[in-house]
CSV table of C-alpha atoms in Angstrom, one decimal:
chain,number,residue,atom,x,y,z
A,1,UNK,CA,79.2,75.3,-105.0
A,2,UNK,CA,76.4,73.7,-103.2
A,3,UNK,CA,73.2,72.8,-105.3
A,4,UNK,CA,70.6,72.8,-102.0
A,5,UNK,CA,67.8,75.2,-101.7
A,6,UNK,CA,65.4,76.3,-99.1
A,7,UNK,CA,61.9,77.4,-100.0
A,8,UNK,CA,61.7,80.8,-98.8
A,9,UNK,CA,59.3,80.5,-95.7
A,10,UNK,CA,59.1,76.8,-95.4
A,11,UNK,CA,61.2,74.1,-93.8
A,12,UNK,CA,61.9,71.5,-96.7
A,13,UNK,CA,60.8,68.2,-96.4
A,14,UNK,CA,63.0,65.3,-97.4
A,15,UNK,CA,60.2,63.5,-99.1
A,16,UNK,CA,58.9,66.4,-101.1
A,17,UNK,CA,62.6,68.0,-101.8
A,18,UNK,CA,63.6,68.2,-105.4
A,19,UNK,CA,66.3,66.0,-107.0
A,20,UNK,CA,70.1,67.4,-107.9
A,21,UNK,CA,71.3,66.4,-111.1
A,22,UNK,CA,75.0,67.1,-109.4
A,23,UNK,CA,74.3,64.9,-107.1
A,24,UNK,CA,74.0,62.0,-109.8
A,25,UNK,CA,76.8,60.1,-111.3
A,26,UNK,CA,75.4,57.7,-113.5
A,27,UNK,CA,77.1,54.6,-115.2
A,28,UNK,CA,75.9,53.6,-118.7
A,29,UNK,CA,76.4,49.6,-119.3
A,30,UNK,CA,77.3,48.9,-123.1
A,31,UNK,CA,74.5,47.1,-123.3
A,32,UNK,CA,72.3,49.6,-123.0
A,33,UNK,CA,74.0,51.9,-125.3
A,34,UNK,CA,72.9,49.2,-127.7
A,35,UNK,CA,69.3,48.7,-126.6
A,36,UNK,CA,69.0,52.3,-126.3
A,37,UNK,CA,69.8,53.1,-130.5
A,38,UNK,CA,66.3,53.6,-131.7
A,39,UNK,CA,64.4,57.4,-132.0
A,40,UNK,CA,64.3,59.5,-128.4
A,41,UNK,CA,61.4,59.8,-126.9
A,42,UNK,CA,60.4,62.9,-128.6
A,43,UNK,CA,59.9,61.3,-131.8
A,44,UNK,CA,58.5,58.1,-130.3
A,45,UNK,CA,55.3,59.0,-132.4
A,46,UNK,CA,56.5,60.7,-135.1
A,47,UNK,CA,55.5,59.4,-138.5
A,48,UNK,CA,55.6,60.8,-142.3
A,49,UNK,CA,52.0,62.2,-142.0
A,50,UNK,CA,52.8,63.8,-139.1
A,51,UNK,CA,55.1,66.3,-140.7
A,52,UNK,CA,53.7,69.6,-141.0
A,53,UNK,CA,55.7,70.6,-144.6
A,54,UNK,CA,55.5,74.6,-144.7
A,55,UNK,CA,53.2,75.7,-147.6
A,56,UNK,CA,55.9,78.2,-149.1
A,57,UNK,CA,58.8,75.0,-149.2
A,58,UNK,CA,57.9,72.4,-151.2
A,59,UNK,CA,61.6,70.8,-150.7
A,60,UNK,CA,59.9,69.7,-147.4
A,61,UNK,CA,57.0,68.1,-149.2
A,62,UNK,CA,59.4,66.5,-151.6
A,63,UNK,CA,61.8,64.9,-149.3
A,64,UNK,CA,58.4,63.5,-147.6
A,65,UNK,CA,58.1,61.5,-150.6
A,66,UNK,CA,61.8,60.3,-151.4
A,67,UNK,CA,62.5,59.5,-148.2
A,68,UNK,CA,59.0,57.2,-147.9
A,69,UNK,CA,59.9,55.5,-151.4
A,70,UNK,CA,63.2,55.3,-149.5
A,71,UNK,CA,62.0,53.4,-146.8
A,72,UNK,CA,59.6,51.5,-148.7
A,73,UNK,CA,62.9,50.2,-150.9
A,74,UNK,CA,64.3,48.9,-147.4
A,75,UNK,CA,61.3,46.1,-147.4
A,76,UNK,CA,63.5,43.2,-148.7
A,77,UNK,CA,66.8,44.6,-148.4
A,78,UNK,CA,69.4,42.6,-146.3
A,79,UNK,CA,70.9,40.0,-144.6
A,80,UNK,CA,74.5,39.9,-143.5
A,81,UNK,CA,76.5,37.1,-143.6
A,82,UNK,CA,80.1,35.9,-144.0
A,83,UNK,CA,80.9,39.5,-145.1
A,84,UNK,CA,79.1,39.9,-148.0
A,85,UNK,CA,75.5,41.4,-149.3
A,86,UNK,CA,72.6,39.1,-149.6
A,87,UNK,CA,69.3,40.1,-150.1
A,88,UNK,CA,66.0,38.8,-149.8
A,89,UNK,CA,63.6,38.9,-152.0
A,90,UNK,CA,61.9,36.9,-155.1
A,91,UNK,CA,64.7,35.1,-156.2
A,92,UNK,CA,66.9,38.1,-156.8
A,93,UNK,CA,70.4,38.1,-155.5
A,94,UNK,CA,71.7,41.3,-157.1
A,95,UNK,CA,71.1,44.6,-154.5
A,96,UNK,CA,68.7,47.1,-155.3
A,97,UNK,CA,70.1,50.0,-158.1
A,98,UNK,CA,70.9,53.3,-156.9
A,99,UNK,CA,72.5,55.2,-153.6
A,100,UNK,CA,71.4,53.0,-150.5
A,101,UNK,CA,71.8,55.9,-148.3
A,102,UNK,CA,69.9,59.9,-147.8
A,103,UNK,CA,71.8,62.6,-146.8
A,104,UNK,CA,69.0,65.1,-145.5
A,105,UNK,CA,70.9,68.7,-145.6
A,106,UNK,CA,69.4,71.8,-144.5
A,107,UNK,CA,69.7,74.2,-142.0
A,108,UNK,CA,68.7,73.9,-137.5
A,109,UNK,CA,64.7,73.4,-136.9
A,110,UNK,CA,63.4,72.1,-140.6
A,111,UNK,CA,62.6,68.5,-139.2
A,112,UNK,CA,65.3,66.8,-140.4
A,113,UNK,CA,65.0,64.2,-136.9
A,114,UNK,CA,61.8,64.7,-137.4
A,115,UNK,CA,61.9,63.2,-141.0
A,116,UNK,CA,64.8,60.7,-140.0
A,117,UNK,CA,63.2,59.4,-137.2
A,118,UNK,CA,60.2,58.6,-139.7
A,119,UNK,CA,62.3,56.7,-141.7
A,120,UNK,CA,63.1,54.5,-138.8
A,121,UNK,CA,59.7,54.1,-138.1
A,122,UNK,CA,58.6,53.6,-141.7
A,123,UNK,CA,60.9,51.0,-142.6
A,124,UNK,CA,59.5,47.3,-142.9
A,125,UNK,CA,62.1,45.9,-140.2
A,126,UNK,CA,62.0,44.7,-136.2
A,127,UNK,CA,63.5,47.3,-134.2
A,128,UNK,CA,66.3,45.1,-133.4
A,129,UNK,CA,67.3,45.5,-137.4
A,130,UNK,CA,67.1,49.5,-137.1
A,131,UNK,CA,69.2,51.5,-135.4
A,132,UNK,CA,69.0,55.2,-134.7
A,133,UNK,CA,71.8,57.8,-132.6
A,134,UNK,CA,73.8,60.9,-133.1
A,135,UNK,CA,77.2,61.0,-134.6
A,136,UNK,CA,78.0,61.2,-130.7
A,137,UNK,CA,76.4,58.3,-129.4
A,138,UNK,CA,77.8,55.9,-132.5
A,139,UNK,CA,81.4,57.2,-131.4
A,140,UNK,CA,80.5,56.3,-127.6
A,141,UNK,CA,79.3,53.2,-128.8
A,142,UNK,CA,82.8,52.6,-130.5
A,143,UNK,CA,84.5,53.6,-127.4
A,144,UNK,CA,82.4,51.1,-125.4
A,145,UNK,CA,82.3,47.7,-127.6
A,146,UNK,CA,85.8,48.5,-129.8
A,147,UNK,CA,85.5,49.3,-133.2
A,148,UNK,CA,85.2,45.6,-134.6
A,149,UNK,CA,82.3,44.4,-132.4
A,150,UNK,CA,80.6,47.8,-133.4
A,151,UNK,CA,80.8,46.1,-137.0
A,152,UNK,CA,79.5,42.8,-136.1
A,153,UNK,CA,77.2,44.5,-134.0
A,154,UNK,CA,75.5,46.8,-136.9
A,155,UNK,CA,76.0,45.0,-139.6
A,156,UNK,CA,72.9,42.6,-139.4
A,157,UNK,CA,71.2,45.9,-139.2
A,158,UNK,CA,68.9,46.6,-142.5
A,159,UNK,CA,68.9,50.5,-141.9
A,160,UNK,CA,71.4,53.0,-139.6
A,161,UNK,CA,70.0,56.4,-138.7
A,162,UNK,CA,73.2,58.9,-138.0
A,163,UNK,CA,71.3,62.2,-136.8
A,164,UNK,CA,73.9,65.3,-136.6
A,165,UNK,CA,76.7,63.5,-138.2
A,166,UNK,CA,79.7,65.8,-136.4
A,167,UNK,CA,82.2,67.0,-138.9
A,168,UNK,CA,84.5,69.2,-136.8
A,169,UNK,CA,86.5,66.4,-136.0
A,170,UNK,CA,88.6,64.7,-138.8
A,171,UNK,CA,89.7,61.9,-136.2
A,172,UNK,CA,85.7,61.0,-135.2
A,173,UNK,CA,85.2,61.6,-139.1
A,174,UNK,CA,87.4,59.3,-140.0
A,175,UNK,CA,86.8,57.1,-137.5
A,176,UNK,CA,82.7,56.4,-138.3
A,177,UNK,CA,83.4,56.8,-142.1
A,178,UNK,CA,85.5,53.8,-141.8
A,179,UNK,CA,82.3,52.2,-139.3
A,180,UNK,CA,80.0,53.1,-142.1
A,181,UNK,CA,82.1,51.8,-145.3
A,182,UNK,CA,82.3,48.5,-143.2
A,183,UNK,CA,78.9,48.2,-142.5
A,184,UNK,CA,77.7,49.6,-146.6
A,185,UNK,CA,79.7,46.4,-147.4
A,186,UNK,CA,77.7,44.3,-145.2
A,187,UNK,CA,74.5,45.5,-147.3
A,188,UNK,CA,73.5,48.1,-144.3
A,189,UNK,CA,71.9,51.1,-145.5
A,190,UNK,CA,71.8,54.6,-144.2
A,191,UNK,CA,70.8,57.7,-143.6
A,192,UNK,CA,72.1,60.9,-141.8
A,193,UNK,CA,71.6,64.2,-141.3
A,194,UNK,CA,74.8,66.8,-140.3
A,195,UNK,CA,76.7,69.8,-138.1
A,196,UNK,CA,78.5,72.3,-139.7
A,197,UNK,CA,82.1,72.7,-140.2
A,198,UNK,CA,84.3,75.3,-138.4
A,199,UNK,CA,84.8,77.9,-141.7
A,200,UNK,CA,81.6,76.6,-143.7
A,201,UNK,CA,79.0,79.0,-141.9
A,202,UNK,CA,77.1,80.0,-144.2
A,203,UNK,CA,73.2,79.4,-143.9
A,204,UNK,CA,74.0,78.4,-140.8
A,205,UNK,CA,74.2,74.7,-142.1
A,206,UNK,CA,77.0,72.0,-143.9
A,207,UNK,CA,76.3,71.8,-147.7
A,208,UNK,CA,75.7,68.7,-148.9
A,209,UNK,CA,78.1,68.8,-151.2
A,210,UNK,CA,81.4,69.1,-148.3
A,211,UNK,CA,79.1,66.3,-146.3
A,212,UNK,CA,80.1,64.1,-149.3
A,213,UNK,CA,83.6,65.3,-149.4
A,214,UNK,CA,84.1,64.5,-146.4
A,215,UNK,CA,83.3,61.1,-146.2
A,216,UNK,CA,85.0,60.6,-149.3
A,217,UNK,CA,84.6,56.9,-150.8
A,218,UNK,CA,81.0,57.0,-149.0
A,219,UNK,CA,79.7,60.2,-151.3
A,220,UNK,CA,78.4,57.2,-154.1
A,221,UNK,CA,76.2,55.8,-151.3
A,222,UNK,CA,74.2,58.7,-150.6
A,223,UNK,CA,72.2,60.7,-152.3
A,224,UNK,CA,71.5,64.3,-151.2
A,225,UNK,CA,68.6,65.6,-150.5
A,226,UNK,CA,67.9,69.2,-149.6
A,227,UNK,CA,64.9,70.4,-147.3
A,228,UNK,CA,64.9,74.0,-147.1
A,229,UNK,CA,62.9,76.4,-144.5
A,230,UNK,CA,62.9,78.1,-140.8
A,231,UNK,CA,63.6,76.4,-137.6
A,232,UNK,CA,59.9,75.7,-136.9
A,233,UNK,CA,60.3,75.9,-132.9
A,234,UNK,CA,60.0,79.7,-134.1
A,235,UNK,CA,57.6,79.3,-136.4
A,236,UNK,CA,54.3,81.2,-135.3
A,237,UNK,CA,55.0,80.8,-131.7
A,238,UNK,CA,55.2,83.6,-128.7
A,239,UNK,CA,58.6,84.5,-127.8
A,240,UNK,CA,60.7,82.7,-124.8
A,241,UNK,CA,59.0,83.7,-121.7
A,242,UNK,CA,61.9,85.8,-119.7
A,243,UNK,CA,63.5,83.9,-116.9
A,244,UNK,CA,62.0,83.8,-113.6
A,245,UNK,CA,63.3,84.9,-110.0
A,246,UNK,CA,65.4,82.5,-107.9
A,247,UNK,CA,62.4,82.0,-105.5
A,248,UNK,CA,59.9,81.2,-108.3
A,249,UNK,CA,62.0,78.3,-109.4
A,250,UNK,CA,62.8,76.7,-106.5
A,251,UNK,CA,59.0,76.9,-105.3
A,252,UNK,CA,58.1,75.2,-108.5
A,253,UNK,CA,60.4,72.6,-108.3
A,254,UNK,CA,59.6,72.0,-104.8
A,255,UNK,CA,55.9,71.9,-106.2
A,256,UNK,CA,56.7,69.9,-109.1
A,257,UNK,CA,56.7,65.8,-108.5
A,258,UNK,CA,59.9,64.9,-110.2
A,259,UNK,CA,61.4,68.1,-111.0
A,260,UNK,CA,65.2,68.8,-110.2
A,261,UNK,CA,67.0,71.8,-108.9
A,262,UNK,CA,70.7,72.8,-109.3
A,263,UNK,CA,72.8,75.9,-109.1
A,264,UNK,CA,73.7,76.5,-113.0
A,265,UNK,CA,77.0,77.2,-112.1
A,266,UNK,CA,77.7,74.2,-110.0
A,267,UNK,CA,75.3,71.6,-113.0
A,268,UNK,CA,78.1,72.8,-114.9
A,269,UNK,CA,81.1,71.9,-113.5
A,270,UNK,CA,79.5,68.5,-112.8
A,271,UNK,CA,78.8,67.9,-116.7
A,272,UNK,CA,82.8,68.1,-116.2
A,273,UNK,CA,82.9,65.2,-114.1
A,274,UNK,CA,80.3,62.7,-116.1
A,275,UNK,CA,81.0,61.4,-120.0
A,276,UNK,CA,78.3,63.2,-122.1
A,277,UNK,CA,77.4,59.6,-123.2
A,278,UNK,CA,76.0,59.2,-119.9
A,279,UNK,CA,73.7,62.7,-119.5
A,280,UNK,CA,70.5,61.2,-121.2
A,281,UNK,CA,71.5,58.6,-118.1
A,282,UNK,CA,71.6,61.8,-116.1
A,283,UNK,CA,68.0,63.0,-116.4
A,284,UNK,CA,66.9,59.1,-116.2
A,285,UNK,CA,62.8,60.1,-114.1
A,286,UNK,CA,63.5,63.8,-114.2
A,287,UNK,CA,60.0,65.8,-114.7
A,288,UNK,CA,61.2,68.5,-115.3
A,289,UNK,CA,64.9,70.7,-114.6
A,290,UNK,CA,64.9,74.0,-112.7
A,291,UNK,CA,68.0,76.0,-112.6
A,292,UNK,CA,68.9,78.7,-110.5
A,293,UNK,CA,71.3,81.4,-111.3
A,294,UNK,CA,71.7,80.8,-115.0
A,295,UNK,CA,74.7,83.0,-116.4
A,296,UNK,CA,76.7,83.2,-119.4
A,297,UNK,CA,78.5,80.0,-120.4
A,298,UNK,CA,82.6,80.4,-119.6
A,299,UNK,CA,84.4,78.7,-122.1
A,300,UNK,CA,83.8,76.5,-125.0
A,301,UNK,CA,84.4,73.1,-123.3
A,302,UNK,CA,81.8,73.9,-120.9
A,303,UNK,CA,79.6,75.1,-124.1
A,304,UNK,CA,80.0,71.8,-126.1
A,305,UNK,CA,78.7,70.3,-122.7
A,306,UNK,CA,75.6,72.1,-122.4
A,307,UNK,CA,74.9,71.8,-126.2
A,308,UNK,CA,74.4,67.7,-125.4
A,309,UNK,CA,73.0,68.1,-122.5
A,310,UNK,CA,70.3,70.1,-124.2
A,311,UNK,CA,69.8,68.0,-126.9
A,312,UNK,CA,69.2,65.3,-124.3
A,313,UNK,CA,66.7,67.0,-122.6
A,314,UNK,CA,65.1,68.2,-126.0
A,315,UNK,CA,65.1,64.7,-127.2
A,316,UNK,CA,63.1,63.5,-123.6
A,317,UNK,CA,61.1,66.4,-123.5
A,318,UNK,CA,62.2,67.7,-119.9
A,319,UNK,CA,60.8,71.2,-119.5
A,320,UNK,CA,63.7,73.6,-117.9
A,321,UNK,CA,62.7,76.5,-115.7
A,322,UNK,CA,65.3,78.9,-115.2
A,323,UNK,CA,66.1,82.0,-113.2
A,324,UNK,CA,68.9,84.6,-114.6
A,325,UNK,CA,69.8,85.2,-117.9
A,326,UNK,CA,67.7,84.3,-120.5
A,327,UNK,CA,69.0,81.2,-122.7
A,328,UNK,CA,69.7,83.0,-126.0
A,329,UNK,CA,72.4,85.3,-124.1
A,330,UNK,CA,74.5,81.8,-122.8
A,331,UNK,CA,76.8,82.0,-125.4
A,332,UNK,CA,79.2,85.1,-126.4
A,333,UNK,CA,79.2,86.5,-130.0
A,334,UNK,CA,82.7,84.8,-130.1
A,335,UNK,CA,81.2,81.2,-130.1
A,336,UNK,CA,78.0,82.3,-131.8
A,337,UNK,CA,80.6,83.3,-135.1
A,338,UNK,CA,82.7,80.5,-133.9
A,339,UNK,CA,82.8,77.3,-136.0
A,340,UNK,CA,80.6,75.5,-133.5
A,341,UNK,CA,78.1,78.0,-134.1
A,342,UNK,CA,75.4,75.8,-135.4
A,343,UNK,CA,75.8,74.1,-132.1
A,344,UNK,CA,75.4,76.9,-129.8
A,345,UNK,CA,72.0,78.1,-132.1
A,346,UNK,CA,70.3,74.6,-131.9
A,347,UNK,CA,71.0,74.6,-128.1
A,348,UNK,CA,69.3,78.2,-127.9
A,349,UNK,CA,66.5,76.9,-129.9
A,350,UNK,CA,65.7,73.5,-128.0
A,351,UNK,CA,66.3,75.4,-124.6
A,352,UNK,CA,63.9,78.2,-125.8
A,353,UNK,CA,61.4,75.6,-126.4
A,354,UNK,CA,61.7,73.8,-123.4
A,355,UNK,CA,61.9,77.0,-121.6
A,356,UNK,CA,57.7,77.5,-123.0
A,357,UNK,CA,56.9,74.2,-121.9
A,358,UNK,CA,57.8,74.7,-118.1
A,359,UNK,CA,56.1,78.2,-118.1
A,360,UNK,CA,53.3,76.7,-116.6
A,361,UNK,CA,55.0,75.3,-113.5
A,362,UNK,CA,55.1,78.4,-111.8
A,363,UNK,CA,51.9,79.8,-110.3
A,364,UNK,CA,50.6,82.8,-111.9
């Protein structure tokens, strides 16, 4: 399916037409998947004071606290060398006491990257000894450098951020547990946040305590901590604004410097075609996506697709226009009761919110 437009009663000009995300293939050096491990742009900002806690859950005003003492703990903590701990510090070789890692567990929208990414921030290290990605970027990253120069590439690191540690697949969860036990012996701490597993639905989130059992000889490192509340992209805001017309969106993103426009159709058979470790790549000086013809998603592959692609556009803040069906009827009440179902809701949420940032492209 083609992904050109014409403006309805104009001639489009090459200089001023929008950009296809189909027509971009983009290769991602390992190198930069390196460089490229610190908070998204989103949370470039984002700081401990800068949390809004809700009034009626003080969990969230708690974890503020632990995970600052947390962070604060991290001010002396290591140096890696010939495979064993060291530590600096007044004269004191022994590590600190207690779990050197926080497992922040609670449901989709509380600000758990919010809070995670503050850790990064808040912890008394150069960037270059931080490091911050999703489950899915550390497994791309161990696909790209091999799993033992992923170990001597972390474990001079004095803090790892994991955010959405993926746990519906026992070969990737096996795989990073073994990354992380690694780097926990090289004095590395760590922190992560988590998906939900197919069967463990429940609030919508993966307890805390099957997060430990599933990393098994890890669970001593980490100490849970719960953060309660709603998704807060809901919280007091105005609904979604519906979707717009075809013509709307492709005037706006013929008006819009740097916007992109693509058949949704035809976006999705090319996330197909690229590795989803290459999509934030993908949208590398996109102002904002427009999407034409927006219908329900066809199968879960193509699901699990769009679900990173809109956490990378989330994470950049891209707005998305879109014309067709509106974003919280993508995904059938098969996969919405499916095990990915956590997934499929955050996608819904971050596209909602994206979708109210890029209602003012199109003239009123």
């Amino acid at each position: 399916m083609s992904s050109s437009h014409a403006v309805p009663g104009s001639s489009p000009i090459a200089e001023t037409a929008p950009l296809s995300l189909c027509a971009r293939e983009p290769h991602v050096p390992a190198d930069r998947l390196v460089a490229e491990m610190v908070p998204p742009p989103r949370f470039d900002s984002v700081r401990f004071d800068t949390y809004v806690p809700d009034p009626d859950q003080p969990s969230q005003t708690e974890a503020v606290r632990v995970l600052s003492d947390f962070a604060a703990g991290l001010g002396g903590a290591h140096a890696s060398g010939s495979g064993k701990r060291k530590w600096f510090g007044r004269k004191a070789a022994a590590a600190p006491s207690g779990p050197r890692g926080v497992y922040l567990d609670g449901g989709y929208g509380v600000g758990k990257t919010h809070l995670l990414a503050s850790l990064w921030h808040a912890t008394p290290a150069a960037p270059s000894l931080k490091a911050f990605g999703t489950f899915v970027e550390l497994t791309n990253l161990v696909g790209a450098l091999g799993f033992q120069q992923t170990v001597r590439t972390l474990s001079g690191h004095r803090l790892l951020c994991i955010d959405e540690f993926e746990l519906d697949d026992p070969g990737d969860t096996v795989l990073v547990s073994s990354l992380l036990s690694r780097l926990v012996e090289e004095g590395v701490a760590l922190a992560a946040t988590s998906n939900t597993l197919p069967g463990k639905l429940g609030e919508g989130r993966f307890a805390a305590a099957d997060f430990l059992r599933e990393i098994q000889g890890l669970s001593a490192h980490f100490r849970p901590l719960r953060i309660d509340g709603e998704d807060y992209r809901h919280r007091g805001l105005p609904e979604a604004p519906p979707p717009f017309s075809d013509e709307q969106v492709t005037k706006a993103a013929y008006a819009t410097p740097g916007a992109s426009l693509d058949d949704f159709p035809a976006l999705l058979d090319h996330l197909a075609r690229v590795h989803p470790s290459r999509y934030g790549a993908l949208t590398d000086g996109v102002r904002a996506v427009c999407l034409t013809e927006v219908r329900p998603v066809p199968d879960q592959s193509t699901a699990l697709r769009l679900v990173v692609l809109a956490d990378r556009l989330y994470d950049r803040e891209v707005p998305v226009l879109a014309a067709g069906l509106p974003f919280d009827r993508l995904f059938s009440e098969e996969m919405l009761n499916g095990g990915y179902r956590k997934k499929y809701f955050r996608a819904i949420s971050r596209l909602t919110a994206l979708a109210r940032d890029a209602k003012g492209l199109v003239a009123q």
